[in-house]
mmCIF file of C-alpha atoms and ligand atoms in Angstrom:
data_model
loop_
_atom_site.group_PDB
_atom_site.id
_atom_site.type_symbol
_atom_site.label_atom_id
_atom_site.label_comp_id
_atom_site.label_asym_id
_atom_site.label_seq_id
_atom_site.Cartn_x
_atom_site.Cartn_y
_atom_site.Cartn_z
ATOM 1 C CA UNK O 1 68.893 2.212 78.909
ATOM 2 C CA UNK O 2 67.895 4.299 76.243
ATOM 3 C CA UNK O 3 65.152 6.971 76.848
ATOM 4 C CA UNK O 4 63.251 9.952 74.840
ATOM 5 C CA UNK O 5 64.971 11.713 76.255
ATOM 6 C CA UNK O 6 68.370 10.919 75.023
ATOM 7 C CA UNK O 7 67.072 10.598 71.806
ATOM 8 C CA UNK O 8 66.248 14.316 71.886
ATOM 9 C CA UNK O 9 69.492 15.131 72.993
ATOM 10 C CA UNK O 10 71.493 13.667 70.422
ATOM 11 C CA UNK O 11 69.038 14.595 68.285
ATOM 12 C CA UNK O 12 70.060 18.154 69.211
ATOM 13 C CA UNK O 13 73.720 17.979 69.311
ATOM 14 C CA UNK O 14 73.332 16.394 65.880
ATOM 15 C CA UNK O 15 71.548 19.703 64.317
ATOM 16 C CA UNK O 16 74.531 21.500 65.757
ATOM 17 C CA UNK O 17 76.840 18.910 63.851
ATOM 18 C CA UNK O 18 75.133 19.287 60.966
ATOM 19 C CA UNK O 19 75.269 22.882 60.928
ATOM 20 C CA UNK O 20 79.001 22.890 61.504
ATOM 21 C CA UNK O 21 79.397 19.783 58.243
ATOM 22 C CA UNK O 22 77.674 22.447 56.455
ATOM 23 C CA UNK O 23 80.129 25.292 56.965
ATOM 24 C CA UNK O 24 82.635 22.799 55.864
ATOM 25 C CA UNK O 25 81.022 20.926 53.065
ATOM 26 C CA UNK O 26 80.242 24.555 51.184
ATOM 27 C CA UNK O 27 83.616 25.745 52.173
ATOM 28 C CA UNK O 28 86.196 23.194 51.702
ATOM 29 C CA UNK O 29 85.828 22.698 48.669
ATOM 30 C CA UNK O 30 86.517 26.426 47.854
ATOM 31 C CA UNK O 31 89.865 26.575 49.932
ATOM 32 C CA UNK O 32 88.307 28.764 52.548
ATOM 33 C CA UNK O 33 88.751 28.318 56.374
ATOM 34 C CA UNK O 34 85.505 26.528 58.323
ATOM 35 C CA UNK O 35 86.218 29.196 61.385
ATOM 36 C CA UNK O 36 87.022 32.315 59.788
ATOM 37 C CA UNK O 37 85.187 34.384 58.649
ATOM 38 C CA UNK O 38 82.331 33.887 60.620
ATOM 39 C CA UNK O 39 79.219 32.672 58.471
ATOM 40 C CA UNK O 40 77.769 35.049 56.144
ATOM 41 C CA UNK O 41 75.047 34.881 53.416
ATOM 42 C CA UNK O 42 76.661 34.091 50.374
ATOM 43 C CA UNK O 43 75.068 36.877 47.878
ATOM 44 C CA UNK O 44 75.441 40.435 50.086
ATOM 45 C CA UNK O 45 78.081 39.322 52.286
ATOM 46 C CA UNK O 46 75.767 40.039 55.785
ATOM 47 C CA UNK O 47 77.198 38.924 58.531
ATOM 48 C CA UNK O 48 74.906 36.280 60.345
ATOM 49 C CA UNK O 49 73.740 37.032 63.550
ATOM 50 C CA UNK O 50 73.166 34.501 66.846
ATOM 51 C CA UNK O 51 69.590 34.574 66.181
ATOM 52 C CA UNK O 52 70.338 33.690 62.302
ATOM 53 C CA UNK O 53 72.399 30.252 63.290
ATOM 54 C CA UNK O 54 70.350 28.723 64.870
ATOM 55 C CA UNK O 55 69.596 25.371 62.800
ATOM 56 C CA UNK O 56 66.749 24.005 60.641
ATOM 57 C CA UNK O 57 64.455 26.773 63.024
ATOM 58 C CA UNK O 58 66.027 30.257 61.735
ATOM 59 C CA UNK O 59 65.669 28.826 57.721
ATOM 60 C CA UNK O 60 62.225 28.110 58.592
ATOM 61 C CA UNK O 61 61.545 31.281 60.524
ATOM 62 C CA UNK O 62 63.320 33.528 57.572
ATOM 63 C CA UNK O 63 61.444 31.354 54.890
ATOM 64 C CA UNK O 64 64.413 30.211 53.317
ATOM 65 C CA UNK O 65 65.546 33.727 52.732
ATOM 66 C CA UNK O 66 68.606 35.819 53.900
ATOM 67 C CA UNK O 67 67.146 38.745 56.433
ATOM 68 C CA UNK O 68 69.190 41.679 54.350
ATOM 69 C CA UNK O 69 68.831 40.449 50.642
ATOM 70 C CA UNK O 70 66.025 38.042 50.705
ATOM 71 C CA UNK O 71 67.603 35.998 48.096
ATOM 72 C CA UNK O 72 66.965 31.846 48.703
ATOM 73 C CA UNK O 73 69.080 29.960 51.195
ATOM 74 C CA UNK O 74 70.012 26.934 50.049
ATOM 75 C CA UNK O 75 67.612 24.055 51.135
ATOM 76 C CA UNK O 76 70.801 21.542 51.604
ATOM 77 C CA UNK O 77 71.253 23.915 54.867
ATOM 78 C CA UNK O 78 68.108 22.742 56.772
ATOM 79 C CA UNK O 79 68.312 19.388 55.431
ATOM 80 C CA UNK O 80 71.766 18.543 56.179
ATOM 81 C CA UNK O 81 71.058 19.979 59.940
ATOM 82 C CA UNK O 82 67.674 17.519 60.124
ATOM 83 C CA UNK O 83 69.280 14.370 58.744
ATOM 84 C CA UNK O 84 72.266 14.450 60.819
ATOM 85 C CA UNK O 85 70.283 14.585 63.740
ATOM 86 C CA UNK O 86 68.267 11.931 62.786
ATOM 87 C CA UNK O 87 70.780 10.033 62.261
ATOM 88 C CA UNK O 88 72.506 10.565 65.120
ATOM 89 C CA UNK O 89 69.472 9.968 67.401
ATOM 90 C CA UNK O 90 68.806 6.686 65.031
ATOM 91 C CA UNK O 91 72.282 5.308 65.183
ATOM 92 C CA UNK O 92 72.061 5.184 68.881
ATOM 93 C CA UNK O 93 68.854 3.990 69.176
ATOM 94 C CA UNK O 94 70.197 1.030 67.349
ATOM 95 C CA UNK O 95 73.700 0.760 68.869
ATOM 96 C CA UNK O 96 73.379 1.680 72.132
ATOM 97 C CA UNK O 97 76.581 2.975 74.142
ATOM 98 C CA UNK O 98 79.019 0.960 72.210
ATOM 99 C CA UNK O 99 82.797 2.683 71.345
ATOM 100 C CA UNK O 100 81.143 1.085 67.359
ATOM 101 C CA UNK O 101 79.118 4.800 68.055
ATOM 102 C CA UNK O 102 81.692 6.644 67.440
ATOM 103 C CA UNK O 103 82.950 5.037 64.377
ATOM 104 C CA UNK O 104 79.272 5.096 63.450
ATOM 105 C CA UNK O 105 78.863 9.233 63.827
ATOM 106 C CA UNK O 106 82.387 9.506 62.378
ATOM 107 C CA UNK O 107 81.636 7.750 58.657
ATOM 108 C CA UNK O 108 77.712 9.811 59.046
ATOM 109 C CA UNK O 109 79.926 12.634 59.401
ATOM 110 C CA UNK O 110 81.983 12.090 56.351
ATOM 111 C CA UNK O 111 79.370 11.421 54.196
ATOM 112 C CA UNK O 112 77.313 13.964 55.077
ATOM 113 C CA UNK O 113 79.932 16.429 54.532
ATOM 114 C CA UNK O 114 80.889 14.895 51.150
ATOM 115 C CA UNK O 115 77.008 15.116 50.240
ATOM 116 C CA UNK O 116 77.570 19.066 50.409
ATOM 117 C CA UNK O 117 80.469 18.976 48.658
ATOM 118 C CA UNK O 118 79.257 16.824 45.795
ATOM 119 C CA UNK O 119 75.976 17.832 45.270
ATOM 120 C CA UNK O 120 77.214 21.813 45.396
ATOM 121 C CA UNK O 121 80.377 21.280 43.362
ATOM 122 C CA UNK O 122 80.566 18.156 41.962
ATOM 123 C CA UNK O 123 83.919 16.789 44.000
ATOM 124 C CA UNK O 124 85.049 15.154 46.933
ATOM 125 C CA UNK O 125 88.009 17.092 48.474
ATOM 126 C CA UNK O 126 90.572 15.328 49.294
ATOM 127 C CA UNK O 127 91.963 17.548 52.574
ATOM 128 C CA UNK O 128 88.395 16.060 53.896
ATOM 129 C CA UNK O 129 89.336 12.587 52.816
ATOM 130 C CA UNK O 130 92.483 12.939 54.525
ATOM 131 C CA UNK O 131 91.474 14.051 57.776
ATOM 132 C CA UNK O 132 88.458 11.271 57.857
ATOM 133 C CA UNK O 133 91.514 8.996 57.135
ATOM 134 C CA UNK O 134 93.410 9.972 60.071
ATOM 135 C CA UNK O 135 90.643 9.626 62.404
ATOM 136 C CA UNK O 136 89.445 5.916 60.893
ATOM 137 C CA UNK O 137 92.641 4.772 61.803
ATOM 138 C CA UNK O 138 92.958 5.807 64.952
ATOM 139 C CA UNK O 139 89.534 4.161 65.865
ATOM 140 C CA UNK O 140 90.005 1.068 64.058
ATOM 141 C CA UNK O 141 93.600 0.855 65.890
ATOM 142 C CA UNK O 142 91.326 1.017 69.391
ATOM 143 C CA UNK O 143 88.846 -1.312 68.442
ATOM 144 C CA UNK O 144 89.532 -3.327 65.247
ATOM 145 C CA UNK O 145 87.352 -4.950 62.986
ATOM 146 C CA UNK O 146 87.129 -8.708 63.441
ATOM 147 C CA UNK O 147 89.825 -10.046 62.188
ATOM 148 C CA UNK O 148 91.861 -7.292 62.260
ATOM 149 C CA UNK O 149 93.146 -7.311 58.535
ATOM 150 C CA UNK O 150 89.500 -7.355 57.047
ATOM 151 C CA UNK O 151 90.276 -3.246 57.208
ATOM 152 C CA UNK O 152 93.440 -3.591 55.134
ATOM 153 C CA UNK O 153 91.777 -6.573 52.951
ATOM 154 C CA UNK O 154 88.289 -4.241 52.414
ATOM 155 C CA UNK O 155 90.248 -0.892 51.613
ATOM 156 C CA UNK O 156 92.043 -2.581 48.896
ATOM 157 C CA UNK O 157 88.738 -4.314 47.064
ATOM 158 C CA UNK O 158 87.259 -1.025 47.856
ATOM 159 C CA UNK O 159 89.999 0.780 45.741
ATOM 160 C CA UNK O 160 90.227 -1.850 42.900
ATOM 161 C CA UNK O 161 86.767 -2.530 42.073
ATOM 162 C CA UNK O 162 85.734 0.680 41.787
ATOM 163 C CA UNK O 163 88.437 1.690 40.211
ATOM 164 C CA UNK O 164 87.697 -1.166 37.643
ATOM 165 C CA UNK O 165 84.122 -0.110 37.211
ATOM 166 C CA UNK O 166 85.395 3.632 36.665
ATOM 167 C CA UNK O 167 87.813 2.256 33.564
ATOM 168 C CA UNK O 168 85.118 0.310 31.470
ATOM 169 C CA UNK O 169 82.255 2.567 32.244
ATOM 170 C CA UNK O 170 84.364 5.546 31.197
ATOM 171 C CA UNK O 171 83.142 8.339 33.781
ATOM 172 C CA UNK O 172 80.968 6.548 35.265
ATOM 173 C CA UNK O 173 82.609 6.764 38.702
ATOM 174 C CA UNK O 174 84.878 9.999 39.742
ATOM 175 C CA UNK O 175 88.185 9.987 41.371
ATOM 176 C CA UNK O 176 86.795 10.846 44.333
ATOM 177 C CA UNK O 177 84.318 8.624 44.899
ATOM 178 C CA UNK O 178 86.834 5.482 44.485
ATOM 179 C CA UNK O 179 88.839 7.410 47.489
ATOM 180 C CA UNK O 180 85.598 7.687 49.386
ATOM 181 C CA UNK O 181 84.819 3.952 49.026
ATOM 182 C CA UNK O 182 88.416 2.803 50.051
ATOM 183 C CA UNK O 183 88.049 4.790 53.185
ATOM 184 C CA UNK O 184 84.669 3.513 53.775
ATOM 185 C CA UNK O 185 86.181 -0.217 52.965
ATOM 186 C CA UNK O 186 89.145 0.749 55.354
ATOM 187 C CA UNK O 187 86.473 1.675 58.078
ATOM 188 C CA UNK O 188 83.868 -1.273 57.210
ATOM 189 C CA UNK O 189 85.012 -4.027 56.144
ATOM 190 C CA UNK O 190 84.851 -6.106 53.096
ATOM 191 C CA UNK O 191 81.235 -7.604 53.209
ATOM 192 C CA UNK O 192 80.053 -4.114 54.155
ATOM 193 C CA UNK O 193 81.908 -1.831 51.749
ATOM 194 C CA UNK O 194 80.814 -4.620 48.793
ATOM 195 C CA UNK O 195 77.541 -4.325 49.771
ATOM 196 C CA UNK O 196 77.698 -0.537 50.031
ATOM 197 C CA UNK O 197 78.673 -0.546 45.925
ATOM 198 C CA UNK O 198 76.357 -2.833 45.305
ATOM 199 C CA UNK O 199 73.265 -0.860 46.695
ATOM 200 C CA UNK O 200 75.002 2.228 45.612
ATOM 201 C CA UNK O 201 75.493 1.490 42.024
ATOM 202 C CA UNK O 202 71.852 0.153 42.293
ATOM 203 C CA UNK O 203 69.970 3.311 43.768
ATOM 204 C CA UNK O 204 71.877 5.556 41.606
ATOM 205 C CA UNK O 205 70.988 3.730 38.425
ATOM 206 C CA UNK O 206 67.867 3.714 40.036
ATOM 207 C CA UNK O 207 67.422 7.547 40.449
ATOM 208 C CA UNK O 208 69.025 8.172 37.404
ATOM 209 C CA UNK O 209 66.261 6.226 35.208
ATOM 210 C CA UNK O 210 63.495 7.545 37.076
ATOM 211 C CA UNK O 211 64.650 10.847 36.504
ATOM 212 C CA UNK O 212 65.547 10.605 33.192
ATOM 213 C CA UNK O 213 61.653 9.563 32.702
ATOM 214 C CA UNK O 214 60.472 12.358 34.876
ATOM 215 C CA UNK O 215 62.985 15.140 33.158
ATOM 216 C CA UNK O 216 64.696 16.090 36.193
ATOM 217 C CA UNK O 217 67.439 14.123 35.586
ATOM 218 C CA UNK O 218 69.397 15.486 31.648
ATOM 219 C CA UNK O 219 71.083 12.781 29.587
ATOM 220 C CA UNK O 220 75.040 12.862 29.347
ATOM 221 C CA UNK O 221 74.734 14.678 32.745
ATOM 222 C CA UNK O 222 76.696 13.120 35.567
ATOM 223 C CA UNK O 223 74.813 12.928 38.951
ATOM 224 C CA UNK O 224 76.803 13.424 42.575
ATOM 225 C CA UNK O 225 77.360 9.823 43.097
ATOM 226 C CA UNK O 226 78.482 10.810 46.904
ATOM 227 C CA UNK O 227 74.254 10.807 48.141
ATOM 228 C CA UNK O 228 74.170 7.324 46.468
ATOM 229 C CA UNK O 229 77.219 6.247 48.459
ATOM 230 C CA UNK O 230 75.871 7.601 52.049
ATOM 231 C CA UNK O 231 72.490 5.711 51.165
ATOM 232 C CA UNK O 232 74.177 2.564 50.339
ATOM 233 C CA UNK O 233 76.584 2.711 53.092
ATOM 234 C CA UNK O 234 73.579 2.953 55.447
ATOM 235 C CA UNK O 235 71.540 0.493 54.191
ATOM 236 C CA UNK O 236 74.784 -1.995 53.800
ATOM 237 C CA UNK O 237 75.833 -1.284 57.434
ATOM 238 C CA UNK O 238 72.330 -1.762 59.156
ATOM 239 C CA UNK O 239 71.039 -4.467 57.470
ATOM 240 C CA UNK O 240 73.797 -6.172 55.482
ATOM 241 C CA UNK O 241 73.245 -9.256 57.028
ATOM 242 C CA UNK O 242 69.394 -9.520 57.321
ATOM 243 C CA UNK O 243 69.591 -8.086 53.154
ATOM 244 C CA UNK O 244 72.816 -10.977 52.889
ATOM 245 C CA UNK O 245 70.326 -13.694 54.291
ATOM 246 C CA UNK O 246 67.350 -12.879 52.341
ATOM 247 C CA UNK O 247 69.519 -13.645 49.574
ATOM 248 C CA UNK O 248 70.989 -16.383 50.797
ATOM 249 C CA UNK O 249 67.449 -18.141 51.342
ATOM 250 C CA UNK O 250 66.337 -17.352 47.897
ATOM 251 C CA UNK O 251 69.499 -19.296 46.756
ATOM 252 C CA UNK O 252 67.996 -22.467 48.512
HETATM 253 ZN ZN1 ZN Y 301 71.896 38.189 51.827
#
């Protein structure tokens, strides 16, 4: 059974997550280790103390500002922290204690981390690509997609139509989104990872005209397609099928 209180306790381990896939979202990407040095505000170098780690309360508490210099925190920190444990607390609400959970954290992980990464420095490493890799394939060796080959079958289509898009739309799609979508196709499946693109593609075209309109968004510009990619992942995952059958009826 599934009470409050579980809820709040994932929801709590997941700020703690998402405090650590910060460390390594703006690290990685900069070649630095995720455990050493210990954390440190990026402008005077200040060493971070307990009471400064402690997630989403002590950027609230500081008002977004580092204790020594006072210079602005990046709001990515707080957010990051709060969505993973939402989604951590949602994902089981919805799953339940299934080993699909862990899979289910693992690819929130991934693109959580990649939403740092992207949105900070415009890439998708691939040492974090790698590692994700590794640990898809152990879990989809323990429990398997059904049939077993729609991982090999979905990481391919998730590799070659991306990469097709990425050819005629000239820079449309980076390098490292195409890996992130293969993985993702490895991981979910065909019908999933298509309908991940799909909604992806869509919500970033999406953003991308609204903001245009509204001026946040500059023309010739590329966005971080990687927030596009969690969002359509999500959506595609959770309700593929009830989206799939709406569609399906409107066919008839
Ligand atoms: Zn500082």
């Amino acid at each position: 059974m599934i009470s409050a209180l579980h809820l709040l306790f994932i929801f709590i381990i997941g700020l703690v997550f998402g405090s650590f896939f910060n460390v390594i979202g703006f690290r990685a990407p900069l070649k630095q280790s995720i455990v050493r040095p210990r954390s440190r505000c990026p402008y005077c170098h200040d060493q971070l103390t307990a009471i400064e780690l402690i997630p989403v309360i002590s950027f609230f508490v500081q008002r977004g500002k580092c204790r020594h210099c006072k210079r602005r925190i990046s709001f990515l920190y707080p957010m990051i922290e709060l969505l993973t444990g939402f989604l951590f607390a949602a994902a089981f609400f919805l799953i339940g204690w299934e080993f699909e959970l862990v899979v289910v954290w693992t690819f929130m992980s991934l693109l959580l981390i990649v939403f740092v990464t992207d949105v900070t420095y415009m890439v998708i490493p691939n040492k974090i690509l790698l590692t994700f890799a590794a640990i898809f394939l152990v879990e989809r060796f323990i429990i398997p997609l059904n049939p077993w080959w729609d991982s090999l079958l979905g990481g391919v289509i998730a590799l070659l139509i991306p990469l097709f898009i990425a050819m005629i739309s000239k820079g449309g799609m980076g390098g490292g989104d195409i890996k992130l979508f293969a993985l993702l196709g490895f991981a979910l499946g065909t019908q999933t990872v298509l309908l991940s693109l799909f909604l992806a593609t869509f919500y970033g075209a999406l953003f991308g005209g609204i903001g245009l309109l509204l001026g946040i968004v500059q023309k010739g510009k590329p966005l971080p397609f990687a927030p596009f990619i969690g969002i359509g992942t999500l959506t595609a995952y959770f309700y593929g099928e009830k989206i799939l059958n709406s569609y399906l009826q409107l066919l008839k």
